[in-house]
Amino acid sequence: MPAFPLTLAVITRNEAAHIARCLDSVPFAAEKLVVDCGSDDDTVAIAQAHGARVVHQDWLGFGPQRNFAAGQCAHDWILVLDADEYLGRDLAEELQRRLPALMAGDAAAAYLRRSTVYMGAPMRWYRPSTGERMARLYHRGRARWSDARVHESLQFDGPAPTLRGSFLHTNNPTLVHKQLKVLQYAELKCRDWLDHGKPARMWQAPFVYALAFLKDYLFRLACLDGWRGFVIAQTAASYALYKRMRYYEMTRNPASVEQAANALRAQGASIE
């Protein structure tokens, strides 16, 4: 299979269960780069065995970590996947057909579609899990990641076509994993709010929960995915509410920032 002047870039911490499948799904990338922030499982050894160059970087936050990875890449065109994501066969074939023209043109990025496997099966109706558009392929001279600690986005001006095939996301293997990630992501988001001096508006909290649940359950069609859809909508609404409660606590009790960070580090979460 011909290799394209493209780097697959993956940021990791303790992803031994997933990293091989992720790397192997992009056999046409001339380079595979893993930026690891301190795994204590076999992530690094498995990544190297599957053709990746591994670079260590202490955790900087999602946006800065991705920008660091971009600076380590050997090629200007970069495909970004998380370790628990992998290319579907249709998307892999489409990329091989379209990459030459894309790289020769003036596009800044390209949108890929992501489909999610949740509780052991693909979601069928919930819109963010069935073909969500995400900018994951880009030219590093024309695009960069925002500096957000979490919920980072690729920022660019210029053409960005959308590919038809999908990459797959094996969402958190259990609700326990999901809740740990919710705590980590909420903490990172609240730290961003704290840095920017956002007011804590607790009066919004009940409305935020209700609106977030209705948005996902009804308008994003989670209701059509049965009880799995209900769980997704409830989890999303709880996350929206918890962020605001946690931020209120940070503003009331600044000492809780480091106390919570220590508790999350004990669970293996990266909080900086």
CSV table of C-alpha atoms in Angstrom, one decimal:
chain,number,residue,atom,x,y,z
A,1,MET,CA,0.0,0.0,0.0
A,2,PRO,CA,1.5,3.4,-1.0
A,3,ALA,CA,2.3,5.7,1.9
A,4,PHE,CA,1.2,9.4,1.8
A,5,PRO,CA,3.2,12.3,3.3
A,6,LEU,CA,0.8,12.2,6.3
A,7,THR,CA,1.3,11.8,10.0
A,8,LEU,CA,-1.2,10.0,12.2
A,9,ALA,CA,-1.0,11.8,15.6
A,10,VAL,CA,-2.4,10.2,18.7
A,11,ILE,CA,-2.2,11.5,22.3
A,12,THR,CA,-2.3,8.8,25.0
A,13,ARG,CA,-2.2,7.8,28.6
A,14,ASN,CA,-2.9,4.2,29.5
A,15,GLU,CA,-4.4,3.2,26.2
A,16,ALA,CA,-3.0,-0.3,25.9
A,17,ALA,CA,-6.4,-1.8,25.2
A,18,HIS,CA,-7.0,0.4,22.2
A,19,ILE,CA,-3.8,1.8,20.6
A,20,ALA,CA,-3.0,-1.1,18.3
A,21,ARG,CA,-6.3,-1.0,16.5
A,22,CYS,CA,-6.1,2.8,16.2
A,23,LEU,CA,-2.6,2.7,14.6
A,24,ASP,CA,-3.3,-0.3,12.4
A,25,SER,CA,-6.4,1.4,10.9
A,26,VAL,CA,-4.2,3.9,9.0
A,27,PRO,CA,-1.7,1.8,7.1
A,28,PHE,CA,-1.2,4.5,4.5
A,29,ALA,CA,0.3,7.1,6.8
A,30,ALA,CA,4.0,7.6,6.2
A,31,GLU,CA,4.4,8.4,9.9
A,32,LYS,CA,2.6,7.4,13.1
A,33,LEU,CA,3.3,9.5,16.1
A,34,VAL,CA,2.1,8.8,19.7
A,35,VAL,CA,2.6,11.6,22.3
A,36,ASP,CA,2.3,9.9,25.7
A,37,CYS,CA,2.0,11.8,28.9
A,38,GLY,CA,3.2,9.0,31.3
A,39,SER,CA,1.4,5.7,30.7
A,40,ASP,CA,2.1,3.1,33.3
A,41,ASP,CA,0.7,0.2,31.3
A,42,ASP,CA,2.0,-1.2,28.0
A,43,THR,CA,0.8,1.7,25.8
A,44,VAL,CA,4.3,2.8,24.7
A,45,ALA,CA,5.6,-0.7,23.9
A,46,ILE,CA,2.4,-1.6,22.0
A,47,ALA,CA,2.6,1.6,20.0
A,48,GLN,CA,6.2,1.1,19.1
A,49,ALA,CA,5.5,-2.5,18.1
A,50,HIS,CA,2.8,-1.2,15.7
A,51,GLY,CA,5.1,1.2,13.9
A,52,ALA,CA,4.7,4.4,16.0
A,53,ARG,CA,7.3,6.8,17.0
A,54,VAL,CA,6.6,7.7,20.7
A,55,VAL,CA,7.4,11.0,22.3
A,56,HIS,CA,6.9,11.8,26.0
A,57,GLN,CA,5.3,15.1,27.0
A,58,ASP,CA,3.8,15.8,30.4
A,59,TRP,CA,0.2,16.7,30.2
A,60,LEU,CA,-0.5,20.2,29.0
A,61,GLY,CA,-4.3,20.1,28.5
A,62,PHE,CA,-6.0,18.7,25.4
A,63,GLY,CA,-5.5,21.7,23.1
A,64,PRO,CA,-1.9,22.4,24.0
A,65,GLN,CA,-1.1,18.7,23.9
A,66,ARG,CA,-2.4,18.4,20.4
A,67,ASN,CA,-0.5,21.5,19.3
A,68,PHE,CA,2.7,20.1,20.8
A,69,ALA,CA,2.0,16.9,18.9
A,70,ALA,CA,1.6,18.8,15.6
A,71,GLY,CA,5.0,20.4,16.2
A,72,GLN,CA,6.6,16.9,16.5
A,73,CYS,CA,5.1,15.6,13.2
A,74,ALA,CA,7.4,15.0,10.2
A,75,HIS,CA,4.7,16.0,7.7
A,76,ASP,CA,2.5,19.1,7.4
A,77,TRP,CA,-0.7,17.1,6.8
A,78,ILE,CA,-1.9,15.5,10.1
A,79,LEU,CA,-4.7,13.1,10.8
A,80,VAL,CA,-5.8,13.2,14.5
A,81,LEU,CA,-7.4,10.2,16.2
A,82,ASP,CA,-7.9,9.4,19.8
A,83,ALA,CA,-6.7,6.0,20.9
A,84,ASP,CA,-10.2,4.6,21.2
A,85,GLU,CA,-11.0,5.7,17.6
A,86,TYR,CA,-10.2,4.0,14.4
A,87,LEU,CA,-10.9,4.4,10.7
A,88,GLY,CA,-13.7,2.4,9.1
A,89,ARG,CA,-12.9,0.6,5.9
A,90,ASP,CA,-14.9,2.9,3.8
A,91,LEU,CA,-13.2,6.0,5.2
A,92,ALA,CA,-9.7,4.5,4.8
A,93,GLU,CA,-10.4,3.7,1.2
A,94,GLU,CA,-11.9,7.2,0.6
A,95,LEU,CA,-8.8,8.9,2.1
A,96,GLN,CA,-6.5,6.9,-0.1
A,97,ARG,CA,-8.5,8.1,-3.2
A,98,ARG,CA,-8.8,11.7,-2.1
A,99,LEU,CA,-5.6,12.5,-0.3
A,100,PRO,CA,-3.5,13.3,-3.4
A,101,ALA,CA,-5.9,16.0,-4.7
A,102,LEU,CA,-6.6,17.3,-1.1
A,103,MET,CA,-2.9,17.7,-0.4
A,104,ALA,CA,-2.2,19.4,-3.7
A,105,GLY,CA,-5.0,22.0,-3.2
A,106,ASP,CA,-5.5,24.9,-0.8
A,107,ALA,CA,-7.7,23.2,1.8
A,108,ALA,CA,-6.9,24.0,5.4
A,109,ALA,CA,-8.6,20.9,6.8
A,110,ALA,CA,-11.2,18.2,6.1
A,111,TYR,CA,-14.2,17.1,8.1
A,112,LEU,CA,-14.6,13.4,8.9
A,113,ARG,CA,-17.7,11.8,10.3
A,114,ARG,CA,-17.6,9.9,13.6
A,115,SER,CA,-19.9,7.0,14.6
A,116,THR,CA,-20.0,5.8,18.2
A,117,VAL,CA,-20.3,2.4,19.7
A,118,TYR,CA,-22.0,2.7,23.1
A,119,MET,CA,-22.8,0.0,25.6
A,120,GLY,CA,-21.5,-2.6,23.2
A,121,ALA,CA,-23.5,-1.6,20.0
A,122,PRO,CA,-23.5,1.3,17.5
A,123,MET,CA,-25.9,4.1,18.2
A,124,ARG,CA,-28.6,4.2,15.5
A,125,TRP,CA,-30.4,7.6,15.9
A,126,TYR,CA,-28.6,9.9,18.4
A,127,ARG,CA,-27.2,12.5,16.1
A,128,PRO,CA,-23.8,13.3,17.8
A,129,SER,CA,-23.1,9.5,17.6
A,130,THR,CA,-24.2,8.8,14.0
A,131,GLY,CA,-22.0,10.7,11.6
A,132,GLU,CA,-21.0,13.8,13.7
A,133,ARG,CA,-18.8,16.1,11.6
A,134,MET,CA,-15.4,16.7,13.1
A,135,ALA,CA,-12.3,18.5,11.7
A,136,ARG,CA,-9.6,15.9,12.2
A,137,LEU,CA,-7.5,16.1,9.1
A,138,TYR,CA,-5.6,19.3,8.6
A,139,HIS,CA,-2.5,21.2,7.3
A,140,ARG,CA,-0.5,22.4,10.3
A,141,GLY,CA,0.5,25.6,8.5
A,142,ARG,CA,-3.2,26.5,8.0
A,143,ALA,CA,-4.9,25.3,11.1
A,144,ARG,CA,-4.2,24.9,14.8
A,145,TRP,CA,-6.0,23.7,17.9
A,146,SER,CA,-7.5,26.1,20.4
A,147,ASP,CA,-5.6,26.3,23.7
A,148,ALA,CA,-8.6,25.0,25.8
A,149,ARG,CA,-7.8,22.5,28.4
A,150,VAL,CA,-10.8,20.4,27.3
A,151,HIS,CA,-13.3,20.6,24.4
A,152,GLU,CA,-10.6,21.9,22.2
A,153,SER,CA,-11.5,22.8,18.6
A,154,LEU,CA,-9.5,23.0,15.4
A,155,GLN,CA,-9.3,26.6,14.2
A,156,PHE,CA,-8.8,27.5,10.6
A,157,ASP,CA,-9.8,29.7,7.7
A,158,GLY,CA,-10.1,28.3,4.3
A,159,PRO,CA,-11.7,25.4,2.4
A,160,ALA,CA,-12.6,22.2,4.3
A,161,PRO,CA,-14.4,19.5,2.4
A,162,THR,CA,-16.4,16.8,4.2
A,163,LEU,CA,-15.6,13.1,3.6
A,164,ARG,CA,-18.4,10.6,3.4
A,165,GLY,CA,-16.9,7.6,5.3
A,166,SER,CA,-16.8,7.3,9.0
A,167,PHE,CA,-14.3,6.7,11.7
A,168,LEU,CA,-15.5,4.7,14.7
A,169,HIS,CA,-15.4,5.7,18.4
A,170,THR,CA,-15.6,3.0,21.0
A,171,ASN,CA,-17.1,5.1,23.8
A,172,ASN,CA,-16.2,4.5,27.4
A,173,PRO,CA,-16.4,0.8,28.1
A,174,THR,CA,-18.5,1.2,31.2
A,175,LEU,CA,-20.5,4.0,32.9
A,176,VAL,CA,-17.8,3.9,35.6
A,177,HIS,CA,-15.2,5.0,33.0
A,178,LYS,CA,-17.6,7.6,31.8
A,179,GLN,CA,-18.2,9.1,35.2
A,180,LEU,CA,-14.5,9.3,35.8
A,181,LYS,CA,-14.1,11.1,32.5
A,182,VAL,CA,-16.9,13.5,33.4
A,183,LEU,CA,-15.1,14.4,36.6
A,184,GLN,CA,-11.9,15.0,34.7
A,185,TYR,CA,-13.4,17.0,31.9
A,186,ALA,CA,-15.5,19.1,34.2
A,187,GLU,CA,-12.5,20.0,36.3
A,188,LEU,CA,-10.5,21.0,33.2
A,189,LYS,CA,-13.4,23.2,31.9
A,190,CYS,CA,-13.9,24.8,35.3
A,191,ARG,CA,-10.2,25.7,35.4
A,192,ASP,CA,-10.6,27.4,32.0
A,193,TRP,CA,-13.6,29.4,33.4
A,194,LEU,CA,-11.6,30.3,36.5
A,195,ASP,CA,-8.7,31.6,34.4
A,196,HIS,CA,-11.1,33.8,32.5
A,197,GLY,CA,-13.0,35.1,35.5
A,198,LYS,CA,-16.4,33.8,34.4
A,199,PRO,CA,-19.2,34.6,36.9
A,200,ALA,CA,-20.7,31.7,38.8
A,201,ARG,CA,-24.4,31.9,38.0
A,202,MET,CA,-26.0,29.1,40.0
A,203,TRP,CA,-29.5,30.4,39.3
A,204,GLN,CA,-29.1,28.9,35.8
A,205,ALA,CA,-28.3,25.4,37.1
A,206,PRO,CA,-31.9,23.9,37.1
A,207,PHE,CA,-32.6,25.3,33.6
A,208,VAL,CA,-29.3,24.1,32.3
A,209,TYR,CA,-30.0,20.6,33.3
A,210,ALA,CA,-33.5,20.5,31.9
A,211,LEU,CA,-32.5,22.1,28.6
A,212,ALA,CA,-29.5,19.9,28.1
A,213,PHE,CA,-31.6,16.8,28.7
A,214,LEU,CA,-34.4,17.9,26.3
A,215,LYS,CA,-31.8,18.9,23.6
A,216,ASP,CA,-30.2,15.4,23.6
A,217,TYR,CA,-33.2,13.3,24.3
A,218,LEU,CA,-35.7,14.9,22.0
A,219,PHE,CA,-34.0,17.2,19.5
A,220,ARG,CA,-30.9,15.0,19.0
A,221,LEU,CA,-33.1,11.9,18.8
A,222,ALA,CA,-31.6,10.0,21.7
A,223,CYS,CA,-35.2,8.9,22.5
A,224,LEU,CA,-35.2,6.7,19.5
A,225,ASP,CA,-32.2,4.7,20.8
A,226,GLY,CA,-34.2,3.3,23.7
A,227,TRP,CA,-32.8,3.2,27.2
A,228,ARG,CA,-29.3,3.7,25.9
A,229,GLY,CA,-30.5,7.1,24.5
A,230,PHE,CA,-32.0,7.9,27.9
A,231,VAL,CA,-28.7,7.2,29.6
A,232,ILE,CA,-26.8,9.3,27.2
A,233,ALA,CA,-29.2,12.3,27.6
A,234,GLN,CA,-29.2,12.0,31.4
A,235,THR,CA,-25.4,11.8,31.5
A,236,ALA,CA,-25.0,14.8,29.3
A,237,ALA,CA,-27.4,16.8,31.4
A,238,SER,CA,-25.8,15.8,34.6
A,239,TYR,CA,-22.4,16.9,33.2
A,240,ALA,CA,-23.8,20.3,32.3
A,241,LEU,CA,-25.2,20.7,35.8
A,242,TYR,CA,-22.1,19.3,37.6
A,243,LYS,CA,-19.8,21.7,35.8
A,244,ARG,CA,-21.7,24.7,37.2
A,245,MET,CA,-21.9,23.3,40.7
A,246,ARG,CA,-18.2,22.5,40.7
A,247,TYR,CA,-17.3,25.9,39.4
A,248,TYR,CA,-19.4,27.5,42.1
A,249,GLU,CA,-17.5,25.5,44.7
A,250,MET,CA,-14.2,26.6,43.2
A,251,THR,CA,-15.2,30.3,43.5
A,252,ARG,CA,-16.4,29.8,47.1
A,253,ASN,CA,-13.5,27.6,48.3
A,254,PRO,CA,-10.4,28.1,46.2
A,255,ALA,CA,-8.6,25.4,48.2
A,256,SER,CA,-10.9,22.8,46.6
A,257,VAL,CA,-9.0,23.2,43.3
A,258,GLU,CA,-5.9,21.4,44.5
A,259,GLN,CA,-7.8,19.1,46.8
A,260,ALA,CA,-9.9,17.8,43.8
A,261,ALA,CA,-6.8,17.6,41.6
A,262,ASN,CA,-5.1,15.3,44.1
A,263,ALA,CA,-8.2,13.1,44.2
A,264,LEU,CA,-8.4,12.8,40.5
A,265,ARG,CA,-4.7,12.2,40.1
A,266,ALA,CA,-5.1,9.3,42.5
A,267,GLN,CA,-7.5,7.8,39.9
A,268,GLY,CA,-5.1,8.3,37.1
A,269,ALA,CA,-6.6,11.4,35.6
A,270,SER,CA,-4.5,14.2,34.1
A,271,ILE,CA,-5.4,17.5,35.7
A,272,GLU,CA,-3.2,20.5,35.0
